[in-house]
Coordinates of C-alpha atoms in Angstrom, one line a residue:
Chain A
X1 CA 171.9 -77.9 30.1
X2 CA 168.5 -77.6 31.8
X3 CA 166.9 -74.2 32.4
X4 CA 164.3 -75.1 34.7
X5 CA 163.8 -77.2 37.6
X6 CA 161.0 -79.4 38.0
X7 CA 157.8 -78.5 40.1
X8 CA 158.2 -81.3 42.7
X9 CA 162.0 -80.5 43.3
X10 CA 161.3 -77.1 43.5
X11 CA 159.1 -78.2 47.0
X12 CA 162.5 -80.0 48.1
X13 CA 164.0 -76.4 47.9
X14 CA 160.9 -74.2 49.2
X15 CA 160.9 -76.9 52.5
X16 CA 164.0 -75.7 53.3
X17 CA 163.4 -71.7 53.3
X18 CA 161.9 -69.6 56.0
X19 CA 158.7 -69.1 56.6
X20 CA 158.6 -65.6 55.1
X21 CA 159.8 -66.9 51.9
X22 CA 157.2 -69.5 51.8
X23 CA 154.6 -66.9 52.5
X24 CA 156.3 -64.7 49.6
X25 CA 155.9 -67.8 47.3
X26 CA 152.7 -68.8 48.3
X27 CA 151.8 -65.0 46.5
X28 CA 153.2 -65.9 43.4
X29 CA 151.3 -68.5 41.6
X30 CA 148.2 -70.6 42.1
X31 CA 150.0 -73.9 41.3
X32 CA 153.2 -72.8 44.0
X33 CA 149.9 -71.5 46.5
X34 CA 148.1 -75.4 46.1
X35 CA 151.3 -77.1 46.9
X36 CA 152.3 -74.9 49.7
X37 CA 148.8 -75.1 51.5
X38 CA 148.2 -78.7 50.7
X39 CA 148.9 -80.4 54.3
X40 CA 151.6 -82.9 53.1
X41 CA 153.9 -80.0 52.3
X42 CA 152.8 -78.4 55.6
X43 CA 153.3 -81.3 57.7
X44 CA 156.8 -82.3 55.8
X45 CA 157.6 -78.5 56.4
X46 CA 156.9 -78.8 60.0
X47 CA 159.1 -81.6 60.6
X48 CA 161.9 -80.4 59.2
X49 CA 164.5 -79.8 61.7
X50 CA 167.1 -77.9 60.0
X51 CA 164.9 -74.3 60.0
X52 CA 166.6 -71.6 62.3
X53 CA 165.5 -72.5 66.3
X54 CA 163.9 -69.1 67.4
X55 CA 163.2 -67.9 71.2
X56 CA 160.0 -66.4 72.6
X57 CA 160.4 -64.5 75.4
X58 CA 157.6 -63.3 77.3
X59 CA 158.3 -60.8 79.9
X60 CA 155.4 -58.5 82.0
X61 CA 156.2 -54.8 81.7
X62 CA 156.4 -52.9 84.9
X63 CA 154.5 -49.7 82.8
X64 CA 151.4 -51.1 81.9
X65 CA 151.9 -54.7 83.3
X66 CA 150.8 -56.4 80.4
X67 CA 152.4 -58.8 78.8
X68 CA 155.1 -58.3 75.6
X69 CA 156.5 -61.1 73.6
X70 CA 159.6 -60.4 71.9
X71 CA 160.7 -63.2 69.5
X72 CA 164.7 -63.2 69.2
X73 CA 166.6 -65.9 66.2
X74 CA 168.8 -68.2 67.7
X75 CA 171.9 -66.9 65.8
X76 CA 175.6 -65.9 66.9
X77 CA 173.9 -62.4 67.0
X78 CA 170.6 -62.9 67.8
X79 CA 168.9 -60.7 65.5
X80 CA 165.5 -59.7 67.2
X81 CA 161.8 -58.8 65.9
X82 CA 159.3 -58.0 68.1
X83 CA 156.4 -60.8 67.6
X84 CA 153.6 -58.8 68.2
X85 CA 150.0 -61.2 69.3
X86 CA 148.0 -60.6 66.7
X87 CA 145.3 -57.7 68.1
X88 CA 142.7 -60.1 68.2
X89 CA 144.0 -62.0 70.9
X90 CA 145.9 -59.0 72.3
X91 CA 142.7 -57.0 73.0
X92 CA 140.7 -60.1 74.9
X93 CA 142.7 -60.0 77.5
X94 CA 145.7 -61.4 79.4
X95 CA 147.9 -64.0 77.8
X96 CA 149.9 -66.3 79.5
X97 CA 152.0 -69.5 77.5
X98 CA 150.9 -72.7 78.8
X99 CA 152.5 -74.5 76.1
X100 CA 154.4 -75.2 73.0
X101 CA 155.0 -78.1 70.5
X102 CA 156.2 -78.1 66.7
X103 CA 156.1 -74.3 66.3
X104 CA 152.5 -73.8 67.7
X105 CA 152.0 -71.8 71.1
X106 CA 149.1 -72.4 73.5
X107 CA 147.6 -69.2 75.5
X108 CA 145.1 -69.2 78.3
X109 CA 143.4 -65.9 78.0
X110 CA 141.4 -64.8 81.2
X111 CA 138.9 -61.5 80.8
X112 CA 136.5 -60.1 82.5
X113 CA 133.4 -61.4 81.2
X114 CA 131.5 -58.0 79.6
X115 CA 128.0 -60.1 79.8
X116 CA 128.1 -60.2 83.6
X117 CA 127.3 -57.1 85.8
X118 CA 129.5 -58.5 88.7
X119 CA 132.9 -59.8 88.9
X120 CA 133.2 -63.1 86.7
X121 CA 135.7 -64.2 84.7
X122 CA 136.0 -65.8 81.2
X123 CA 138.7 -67.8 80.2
X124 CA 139.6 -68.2 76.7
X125 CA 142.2 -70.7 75.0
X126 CA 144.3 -70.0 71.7
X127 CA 146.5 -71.6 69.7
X128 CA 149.0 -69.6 67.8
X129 CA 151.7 -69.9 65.7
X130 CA 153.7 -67.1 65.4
X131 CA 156.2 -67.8 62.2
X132 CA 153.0 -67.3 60.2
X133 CA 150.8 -65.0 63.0
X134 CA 148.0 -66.9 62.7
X135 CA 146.2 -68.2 65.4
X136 CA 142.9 -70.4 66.2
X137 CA 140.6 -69.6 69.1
X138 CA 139.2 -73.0 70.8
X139 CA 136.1 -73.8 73.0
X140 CA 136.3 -74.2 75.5
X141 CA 133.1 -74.2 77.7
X142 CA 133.6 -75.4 81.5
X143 CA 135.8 -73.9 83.6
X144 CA 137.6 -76.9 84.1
X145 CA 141.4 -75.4 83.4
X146 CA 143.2 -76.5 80.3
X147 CA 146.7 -78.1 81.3
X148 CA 148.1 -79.7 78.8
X149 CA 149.3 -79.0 74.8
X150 CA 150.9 -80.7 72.5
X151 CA 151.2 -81.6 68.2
X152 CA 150.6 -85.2 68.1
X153 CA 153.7 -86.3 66.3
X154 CA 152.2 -88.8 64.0
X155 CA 149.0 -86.7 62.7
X156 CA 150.5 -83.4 63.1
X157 CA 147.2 -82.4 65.0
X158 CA 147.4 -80.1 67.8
X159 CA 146.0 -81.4 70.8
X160 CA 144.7 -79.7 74.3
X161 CA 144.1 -81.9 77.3
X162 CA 141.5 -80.4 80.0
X163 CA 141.1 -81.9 83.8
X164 CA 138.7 -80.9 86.3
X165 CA 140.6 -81.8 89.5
X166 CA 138.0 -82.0 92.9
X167 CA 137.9 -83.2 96.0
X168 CA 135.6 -83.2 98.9
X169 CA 136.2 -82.3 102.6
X170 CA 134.7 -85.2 104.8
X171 CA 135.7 -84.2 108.1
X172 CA 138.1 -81.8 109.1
X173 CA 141.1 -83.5 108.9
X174 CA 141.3 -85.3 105.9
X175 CA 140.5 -84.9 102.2
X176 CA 139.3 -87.2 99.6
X177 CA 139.7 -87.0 96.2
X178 CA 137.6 -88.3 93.1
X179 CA 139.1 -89.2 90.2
X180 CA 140.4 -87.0 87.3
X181 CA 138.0 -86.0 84.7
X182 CA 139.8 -85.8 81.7
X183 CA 139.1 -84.5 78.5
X184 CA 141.3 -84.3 74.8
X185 CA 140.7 -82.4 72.3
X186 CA 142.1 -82.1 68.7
X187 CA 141.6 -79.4 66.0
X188 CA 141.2 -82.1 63.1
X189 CA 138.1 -83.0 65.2
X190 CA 137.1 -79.5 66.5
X191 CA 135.6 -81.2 69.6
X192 CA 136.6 -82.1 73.4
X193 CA 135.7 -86.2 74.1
X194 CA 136.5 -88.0 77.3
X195 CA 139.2 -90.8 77.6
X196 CA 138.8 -93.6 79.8
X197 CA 140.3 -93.0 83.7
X198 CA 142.3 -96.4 83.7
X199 CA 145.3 -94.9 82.9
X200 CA 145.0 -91.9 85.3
X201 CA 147.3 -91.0 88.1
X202 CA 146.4 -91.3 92.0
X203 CA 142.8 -89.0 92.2
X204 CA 145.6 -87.3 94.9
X205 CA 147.6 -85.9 92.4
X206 CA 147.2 -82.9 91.0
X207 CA 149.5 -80.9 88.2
X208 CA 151.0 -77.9 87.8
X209 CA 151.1 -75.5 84.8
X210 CA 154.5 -75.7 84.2
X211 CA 154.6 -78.0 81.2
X212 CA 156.7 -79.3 78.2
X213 CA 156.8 -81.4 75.3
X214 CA 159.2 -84.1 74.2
X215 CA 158.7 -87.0 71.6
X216 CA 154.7 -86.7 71.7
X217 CA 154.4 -86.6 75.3
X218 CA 153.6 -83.8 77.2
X219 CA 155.0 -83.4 80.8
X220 CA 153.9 -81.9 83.4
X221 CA 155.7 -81.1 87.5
X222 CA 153.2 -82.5 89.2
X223 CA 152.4 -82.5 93.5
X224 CA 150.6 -85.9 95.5
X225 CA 148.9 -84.1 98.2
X226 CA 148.6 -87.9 99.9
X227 CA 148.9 -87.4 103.7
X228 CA 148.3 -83.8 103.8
X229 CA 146.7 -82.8 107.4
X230 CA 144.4 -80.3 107.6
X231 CA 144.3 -79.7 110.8
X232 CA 148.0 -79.1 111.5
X233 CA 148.7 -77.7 107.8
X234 CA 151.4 -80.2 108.0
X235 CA 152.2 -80.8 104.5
X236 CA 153.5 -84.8 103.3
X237 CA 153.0 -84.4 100.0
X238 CA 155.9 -84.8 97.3
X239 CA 156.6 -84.0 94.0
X240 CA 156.7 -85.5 90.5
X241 CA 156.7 -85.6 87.1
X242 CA 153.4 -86.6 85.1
X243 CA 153.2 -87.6 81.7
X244 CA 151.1 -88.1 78.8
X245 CA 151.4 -90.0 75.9
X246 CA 149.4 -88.2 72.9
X247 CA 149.5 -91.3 70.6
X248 CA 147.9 -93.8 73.2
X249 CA 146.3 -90.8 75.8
X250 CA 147.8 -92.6 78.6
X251 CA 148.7 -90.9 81.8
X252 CA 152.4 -92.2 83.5
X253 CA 153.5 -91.0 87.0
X254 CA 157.4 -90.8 86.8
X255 CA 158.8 -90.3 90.5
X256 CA 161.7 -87.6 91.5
X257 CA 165.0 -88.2 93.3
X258 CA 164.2 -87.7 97.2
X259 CA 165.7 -84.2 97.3
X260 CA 163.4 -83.1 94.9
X261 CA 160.3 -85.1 95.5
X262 CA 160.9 -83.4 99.5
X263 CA 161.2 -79.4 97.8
X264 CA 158.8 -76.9 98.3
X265 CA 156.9 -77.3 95.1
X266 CA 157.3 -73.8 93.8
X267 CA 161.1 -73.8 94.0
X268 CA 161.1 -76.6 90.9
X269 CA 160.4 -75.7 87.3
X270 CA 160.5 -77.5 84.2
X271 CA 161.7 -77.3 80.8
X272 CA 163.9 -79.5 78.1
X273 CA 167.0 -79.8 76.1
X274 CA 166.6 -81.9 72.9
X275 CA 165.3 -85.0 74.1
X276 CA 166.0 -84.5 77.8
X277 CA 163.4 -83.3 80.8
X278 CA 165.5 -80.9 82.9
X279 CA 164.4 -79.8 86.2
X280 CA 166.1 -77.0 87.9
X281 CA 165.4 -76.4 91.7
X282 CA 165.7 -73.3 93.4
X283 CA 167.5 -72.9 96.9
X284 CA 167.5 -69.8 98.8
X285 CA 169.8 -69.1 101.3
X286 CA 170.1 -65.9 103.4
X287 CA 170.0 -63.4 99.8
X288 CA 171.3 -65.5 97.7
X289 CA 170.4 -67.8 95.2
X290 CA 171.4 -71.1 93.9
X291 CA 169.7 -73.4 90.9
X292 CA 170.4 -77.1 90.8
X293 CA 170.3 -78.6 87.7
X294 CA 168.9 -82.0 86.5
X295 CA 168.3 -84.1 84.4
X296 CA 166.3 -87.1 82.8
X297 CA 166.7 -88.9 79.3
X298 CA 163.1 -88.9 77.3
X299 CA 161.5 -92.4 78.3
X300 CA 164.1 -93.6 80.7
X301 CA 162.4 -93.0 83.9
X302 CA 165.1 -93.9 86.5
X303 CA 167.7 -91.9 84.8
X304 CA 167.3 -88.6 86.7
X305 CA 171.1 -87.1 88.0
X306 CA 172.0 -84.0 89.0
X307 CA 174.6 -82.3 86.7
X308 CA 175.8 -79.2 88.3
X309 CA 174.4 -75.6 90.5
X310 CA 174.6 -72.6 89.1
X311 CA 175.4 -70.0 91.9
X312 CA 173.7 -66.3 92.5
X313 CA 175.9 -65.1 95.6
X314 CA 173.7 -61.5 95.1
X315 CA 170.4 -63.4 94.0
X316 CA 170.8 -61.1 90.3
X317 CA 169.5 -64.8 88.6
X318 CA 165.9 -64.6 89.6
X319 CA 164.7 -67.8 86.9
X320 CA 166.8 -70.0 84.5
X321 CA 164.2 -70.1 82.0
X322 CA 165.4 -72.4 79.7
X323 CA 168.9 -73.9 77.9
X324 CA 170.3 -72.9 75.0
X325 CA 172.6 -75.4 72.2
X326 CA 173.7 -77.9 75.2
X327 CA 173.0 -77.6 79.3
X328 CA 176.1 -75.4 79.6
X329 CA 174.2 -72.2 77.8
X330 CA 171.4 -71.6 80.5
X331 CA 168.9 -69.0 79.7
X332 CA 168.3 -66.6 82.7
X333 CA 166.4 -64.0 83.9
X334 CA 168.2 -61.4 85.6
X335 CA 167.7 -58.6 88.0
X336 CA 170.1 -56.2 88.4
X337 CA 168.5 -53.7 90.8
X338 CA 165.0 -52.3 91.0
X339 CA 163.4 -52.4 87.6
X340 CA 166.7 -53.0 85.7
X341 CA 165.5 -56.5 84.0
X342 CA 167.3 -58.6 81.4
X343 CA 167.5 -61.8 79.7
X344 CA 170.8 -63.2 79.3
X345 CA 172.7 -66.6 78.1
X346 CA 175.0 -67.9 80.6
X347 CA 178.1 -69.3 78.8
X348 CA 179.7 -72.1 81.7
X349 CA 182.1 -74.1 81.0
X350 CA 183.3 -71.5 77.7
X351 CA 185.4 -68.9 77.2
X352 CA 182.9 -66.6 75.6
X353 CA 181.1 -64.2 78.1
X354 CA 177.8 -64.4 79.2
X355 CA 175.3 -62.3 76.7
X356 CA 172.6 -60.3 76.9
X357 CA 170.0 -61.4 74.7
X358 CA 167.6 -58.0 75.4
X359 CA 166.2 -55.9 78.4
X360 CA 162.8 -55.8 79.2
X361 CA 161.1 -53.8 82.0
X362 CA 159.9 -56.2 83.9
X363 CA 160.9 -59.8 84.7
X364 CA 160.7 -61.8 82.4
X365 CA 158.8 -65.4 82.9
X366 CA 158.9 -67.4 80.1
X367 CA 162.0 -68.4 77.1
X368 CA 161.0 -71.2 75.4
X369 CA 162.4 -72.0 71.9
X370 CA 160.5 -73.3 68.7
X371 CA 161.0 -73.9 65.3
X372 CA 159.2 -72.1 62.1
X373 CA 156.3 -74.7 61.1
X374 CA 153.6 -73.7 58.9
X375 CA 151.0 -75.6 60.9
X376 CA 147.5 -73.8 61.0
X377 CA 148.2 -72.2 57.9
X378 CA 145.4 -74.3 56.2
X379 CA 143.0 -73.6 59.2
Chain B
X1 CA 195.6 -106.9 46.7
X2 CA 192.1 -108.0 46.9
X3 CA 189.5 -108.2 43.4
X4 CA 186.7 -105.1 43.8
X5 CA 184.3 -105.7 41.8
X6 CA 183.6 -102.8 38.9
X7 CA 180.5 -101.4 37.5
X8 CA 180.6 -100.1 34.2
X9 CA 178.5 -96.9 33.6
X10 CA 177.4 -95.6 30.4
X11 CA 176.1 -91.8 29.7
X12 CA 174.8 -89.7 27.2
X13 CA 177.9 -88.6 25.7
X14 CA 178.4 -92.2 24.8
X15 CA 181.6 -92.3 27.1
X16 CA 181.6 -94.9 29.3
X17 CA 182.7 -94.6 33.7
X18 CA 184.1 -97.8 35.4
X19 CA 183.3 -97.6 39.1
X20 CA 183.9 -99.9 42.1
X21 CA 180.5 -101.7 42.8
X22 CA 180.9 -100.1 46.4
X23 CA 180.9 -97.1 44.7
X24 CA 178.5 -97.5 42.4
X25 CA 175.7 -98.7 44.9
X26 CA 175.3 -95.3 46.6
X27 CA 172.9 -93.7 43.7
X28 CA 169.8 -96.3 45.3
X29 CA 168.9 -96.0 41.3
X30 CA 172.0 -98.1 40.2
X31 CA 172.0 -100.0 43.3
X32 CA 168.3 -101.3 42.1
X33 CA 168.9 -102.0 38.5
X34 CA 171.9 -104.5 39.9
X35 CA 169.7 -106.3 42.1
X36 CA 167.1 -106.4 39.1
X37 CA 170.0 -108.1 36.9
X38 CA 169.9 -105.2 34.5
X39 CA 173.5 -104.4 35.0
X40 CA 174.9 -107.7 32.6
X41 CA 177.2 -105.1 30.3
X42 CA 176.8 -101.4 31.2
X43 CA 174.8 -99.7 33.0
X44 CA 172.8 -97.3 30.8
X45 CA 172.5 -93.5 32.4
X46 CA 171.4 -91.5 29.0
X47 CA 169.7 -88.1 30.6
X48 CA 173.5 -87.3 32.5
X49 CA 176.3 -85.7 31.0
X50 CA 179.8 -86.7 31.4
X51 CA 180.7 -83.3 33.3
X52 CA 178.2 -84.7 36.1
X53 CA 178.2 -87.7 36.3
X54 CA 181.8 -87.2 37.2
X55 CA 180.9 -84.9 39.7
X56 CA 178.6 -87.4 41.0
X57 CA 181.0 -90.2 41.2
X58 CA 183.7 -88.2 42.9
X59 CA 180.8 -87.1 45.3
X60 CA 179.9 -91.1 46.3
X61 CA 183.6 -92.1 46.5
X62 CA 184.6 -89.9 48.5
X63 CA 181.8 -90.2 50.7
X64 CA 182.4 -94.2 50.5
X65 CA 186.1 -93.8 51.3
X66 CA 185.9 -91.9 54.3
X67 CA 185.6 -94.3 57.7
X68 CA 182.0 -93.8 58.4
X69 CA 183.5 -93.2 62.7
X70 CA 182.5 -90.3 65.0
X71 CA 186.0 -89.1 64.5
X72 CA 186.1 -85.4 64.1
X73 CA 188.7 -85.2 61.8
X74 CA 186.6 -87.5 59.7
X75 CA 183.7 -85.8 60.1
X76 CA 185.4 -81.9 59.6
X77 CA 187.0 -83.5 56.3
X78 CA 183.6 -84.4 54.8
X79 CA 182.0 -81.3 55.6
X80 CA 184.8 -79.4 53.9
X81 CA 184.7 -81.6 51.2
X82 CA 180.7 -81.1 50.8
X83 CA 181.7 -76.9 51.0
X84 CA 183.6 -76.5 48.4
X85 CA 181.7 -79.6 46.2
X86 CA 178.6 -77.5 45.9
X87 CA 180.6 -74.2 45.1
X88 CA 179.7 -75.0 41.3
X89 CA 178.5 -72.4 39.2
X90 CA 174.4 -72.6 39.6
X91 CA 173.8 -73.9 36.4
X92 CA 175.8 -77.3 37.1
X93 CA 174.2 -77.1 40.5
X94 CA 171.0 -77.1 38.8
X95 CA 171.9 -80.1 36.1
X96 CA 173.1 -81.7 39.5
X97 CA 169.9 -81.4 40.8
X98 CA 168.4 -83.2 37.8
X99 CA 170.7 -86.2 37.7
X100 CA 171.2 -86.7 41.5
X101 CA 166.9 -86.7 41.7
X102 CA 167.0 -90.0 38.9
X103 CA 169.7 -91.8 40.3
X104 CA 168.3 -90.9 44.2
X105 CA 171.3 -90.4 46.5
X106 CA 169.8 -88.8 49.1
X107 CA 172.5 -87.2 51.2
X108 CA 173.9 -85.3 48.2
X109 CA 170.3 -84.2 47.5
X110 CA 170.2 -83.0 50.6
X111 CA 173.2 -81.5 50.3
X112 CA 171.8 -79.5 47.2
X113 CA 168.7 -78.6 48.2
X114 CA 169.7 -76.8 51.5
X115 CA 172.7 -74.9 49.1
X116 CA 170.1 -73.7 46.6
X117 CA 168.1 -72.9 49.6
X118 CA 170.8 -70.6 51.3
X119 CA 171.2 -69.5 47.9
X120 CA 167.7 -68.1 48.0
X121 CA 167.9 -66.9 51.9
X122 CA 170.2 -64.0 52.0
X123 CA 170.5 -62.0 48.7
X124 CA 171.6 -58.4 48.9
X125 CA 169.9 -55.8 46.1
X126 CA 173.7 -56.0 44.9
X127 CA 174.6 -59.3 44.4
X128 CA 171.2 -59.7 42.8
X129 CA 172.6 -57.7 40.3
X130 CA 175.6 -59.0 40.0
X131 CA 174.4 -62.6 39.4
X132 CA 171.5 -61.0 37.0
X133 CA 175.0 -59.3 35.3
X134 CA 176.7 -62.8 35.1
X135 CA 174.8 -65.6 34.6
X136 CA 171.6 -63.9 32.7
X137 CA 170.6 -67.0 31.1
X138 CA 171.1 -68.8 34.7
X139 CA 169.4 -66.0 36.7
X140 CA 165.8 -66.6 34.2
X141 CA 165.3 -70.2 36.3
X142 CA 163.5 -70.8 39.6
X143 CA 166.1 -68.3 41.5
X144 CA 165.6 -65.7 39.0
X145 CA 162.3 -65.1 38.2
X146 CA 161.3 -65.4 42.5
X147 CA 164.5 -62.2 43.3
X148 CA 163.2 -60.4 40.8
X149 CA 159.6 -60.7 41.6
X150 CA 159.9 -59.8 45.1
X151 CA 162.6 -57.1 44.1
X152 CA 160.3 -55.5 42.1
X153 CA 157.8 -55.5 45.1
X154 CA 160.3 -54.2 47.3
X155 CA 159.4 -57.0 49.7

């Protein structure tokens, strides 16, 4: 009979715990602290896929109108605890997700700038991961917007991708547009380098914020303002779906069913199931709402179809922010009346009643799900 | 009735276990030394008790002998069978531990680690001192000396 179990097997176990746990451990001994902040026992922890999926949801209160994060374990209950930002990114200024991948959250934070007597603002971008409330602040020195975020899958290093989008006004009518000016950056690195613009898009396209990561690539909706008149404000643009691969950093332009390509551009969002890109479009009709949604297979560009609607006959559903275990378990944000906000999980297609995952007081914009990691702890 | 070939398995205790070969391959341990041509008599497994390496053998037949289809009933069977498998007392789930890391079969591995895990996850102050009661000798391993620690702490 054995009394103890070896160091290295002990690991095995500690991989598989939460993140508080391994935070608990870490406090016990400096051989357990080593192993648990050398990065191979970070970067196997990350991967692992059998920790507890966990939901952010960001929400703008109607009292103060900043914004609250309330992180809630994906659970038969749902147990919640507030996440609370860390006060050093709380005090800077606004927050607003732009991104997630392997645990880690990306903010843009934009803030007065105190330096500057008149109106100028300063825009500050931090990664953060939450299971562990640790978070990294990154240069970023033009103004050029940070679109894109994503954990490289291979090197476990979290990577931001800036473009400065311009184009020039010839004559009145038309525009014309320079190519993208893209630049990566990685945190192994700590520095922003440019990437060749072969494999760019059209200079005409230009993305939205809306973005989400599948596999190591990070897509983005996406709008070709090609034959856009300026004169007549006649928009012929259309929509699609950008994406970009962070092994190779090469851009792909994946093109939408008609109906959607021909949408306004701000009734589509984004977000994903597993390994799938879902799309869900908006229709409004005289008060009422109703979401299509759709869906694409990771890498399988032509495979976009349309699985079902989900209807809103008093327009209560005002965003289906994401999907829970399988397409059927939508996550929506709902109105009730004036200032009477919720979350809720849609249960279609079940005999179990729709739930309320929590009320906030004010609408809520954002429900993406992650996964514990201990990446940054080592930062 | 068609000829299966057999693997004979040798322990510890001296005894001997005689094992289809399909059987016998899953531990990748075993299924090495037969490729190596160490296997000519018995195969030699001296750190493994009897009581576990029965365990272990009744873990990789079953596992063999189940259709490897989508089936649920298939699939529901297994799990059930994994269930109550690791429902051991902990100190054979740590000896299991032990043997199942030498002779590398990684799904019951697995298997073990995310038990011992759950294990870890959700301990009331009360069954804490129930097991404590129980199993003191059992309690002083890796389990043990982390509950108390953090009970002490009131973490």
């Amino acid at each position: 009979m054995s009394d103890y179990i070896p160091f290295a097997l002990q690991g095995e176990i500690m991989k598989r715990l939460p993140t508080r746990s391994v935070l608990q451990f870490r406090t016990v001994s400096k051989q357990w602290k080593s192993l648990i902040d050398s990065s191979q026992f970070i970067v196997d922890y990350s991967l692992n896929h059998t920790h507890q999926q966990h939901l952010l949801v960001c929400y703008t209160s109607q009292e103060d109108f900043k914004e609250k994060y309330v992180s809630i374990i994906d659970d038969e209950t749902f147990p919640e605890h507030k996440s609370s930002m860390p006060d050093s990114i709380a005090e800077l200024g606004v927050a607003l997700i732009m991104g997630s991948s392997q645990g880690l959250f990306c903010l843009s934070i934009v803030r007065q700038d105190p330096r500057c007597e008149y109106a100028s603002l300063v825009r500050t971008t931090v990664i953060w991961n939450p299971s562990i409330r640790k978070s990294v602040a990154i240069d970023t020195p033009h103004s050029s917007m940070v679109f894109g975020f994503g954990v490289c899958p291979y090197t476990s290093d979290p990577k931001l991708v800036k473009i400065k989008f311009t184009c020039g006004k010839p004559n009145l009518d038309t525009r014309s547009f320079t190519p993208w000016q893209v630049e990566v950056y990685t945190l192994s690195s700590g520095t922003w380098g440019s990437i060749p613009t072969t494999n760019q898009p059209s200079d005409s396209i230009k993305l939205r914020l809306d973005q989400v990561v599948i596999n190591g690539f990070i897509y983005w909706l996406a709008i070709d303002y090609i034959n856009i008149s300026m004169m007549t404000m006649e928009f012929k643009g259309y929509n699609l779906i950008v994406s970009f691969d962070m092994a190779s950093e090469k851009f792909m332009e994946i093109s939408l069913p008609d109906t959607l390509a021909r949408a306004p551009n701000s009734s589509l969002s984004i977000s994903k199931l597993k390994e799938y890109l879902v799309v869900v479009e908006m229709v409004r009709e005289a008060g009422k709402r109703v979401y299509g949604i759709w869906m694409m297979e990771h890498g399988v560009p032509n495979s976009f179809t349309k699985l079902f609607t989900i209807n809103s006959p008093d327009a209560s559903i005002r965003a289906v922010l994401g999907f829970r275990k399988n397409i059927y378990e939508p996550i929506c944000a709902m109105r009730a009346d004036y200032n009477v906000h919720s979350v809720l999980v849609l249960a279609l297609h079940s005999e179990h009643n729709n739930y309320t995952l929590m009320s906030c007081n004010g609408p809520s914009h954002t429900a993406r799900f992650y996964m514990e990691s201990l990446l940054l702890l080592d930062h | 009735m068609s000829f299966s070939k057999t693997i004979m398995l040798r322990n510890y205790d001296g005894e001997t276990f005689v094992v289809d070969e399909v059987v016998a391959v899953e531990p990748q341990t075993i299924e090495h030394m037969i490729e190596d041509g160490c296997a000519n008599t018995s195969i030699p497994l001296p750190n493994i008790t009897s009581k576990i390496l029965s365990k272990v053998i009744e873990h990789c037949k079953k596992h063999v002998e189940t259709p490897n289809s989508n089936e649920k009933d298939a699939k529901a069977d297994l799990k059930s069978f994994d269930f109550d498998f690791v429902k051991a007392d902990q100190g054979t789930l740590f000896d299991l531990i032990l043997a199942v890391n030498y002779l590398n079969i990684k799904g019951l591995l697995d298997l073990i680690y995310q038990t011992i895990a759950d294990m870890i996850k959700g301990k009331t102050p009360e069954e804490e001192e129930e097991m404590r009661r129980v199993n003191a000798w059992v309690f002083s391993c890796f389990v043990g000396v982390t509950c108390l620690y953090f009970k002490s702490k009131k973490i």
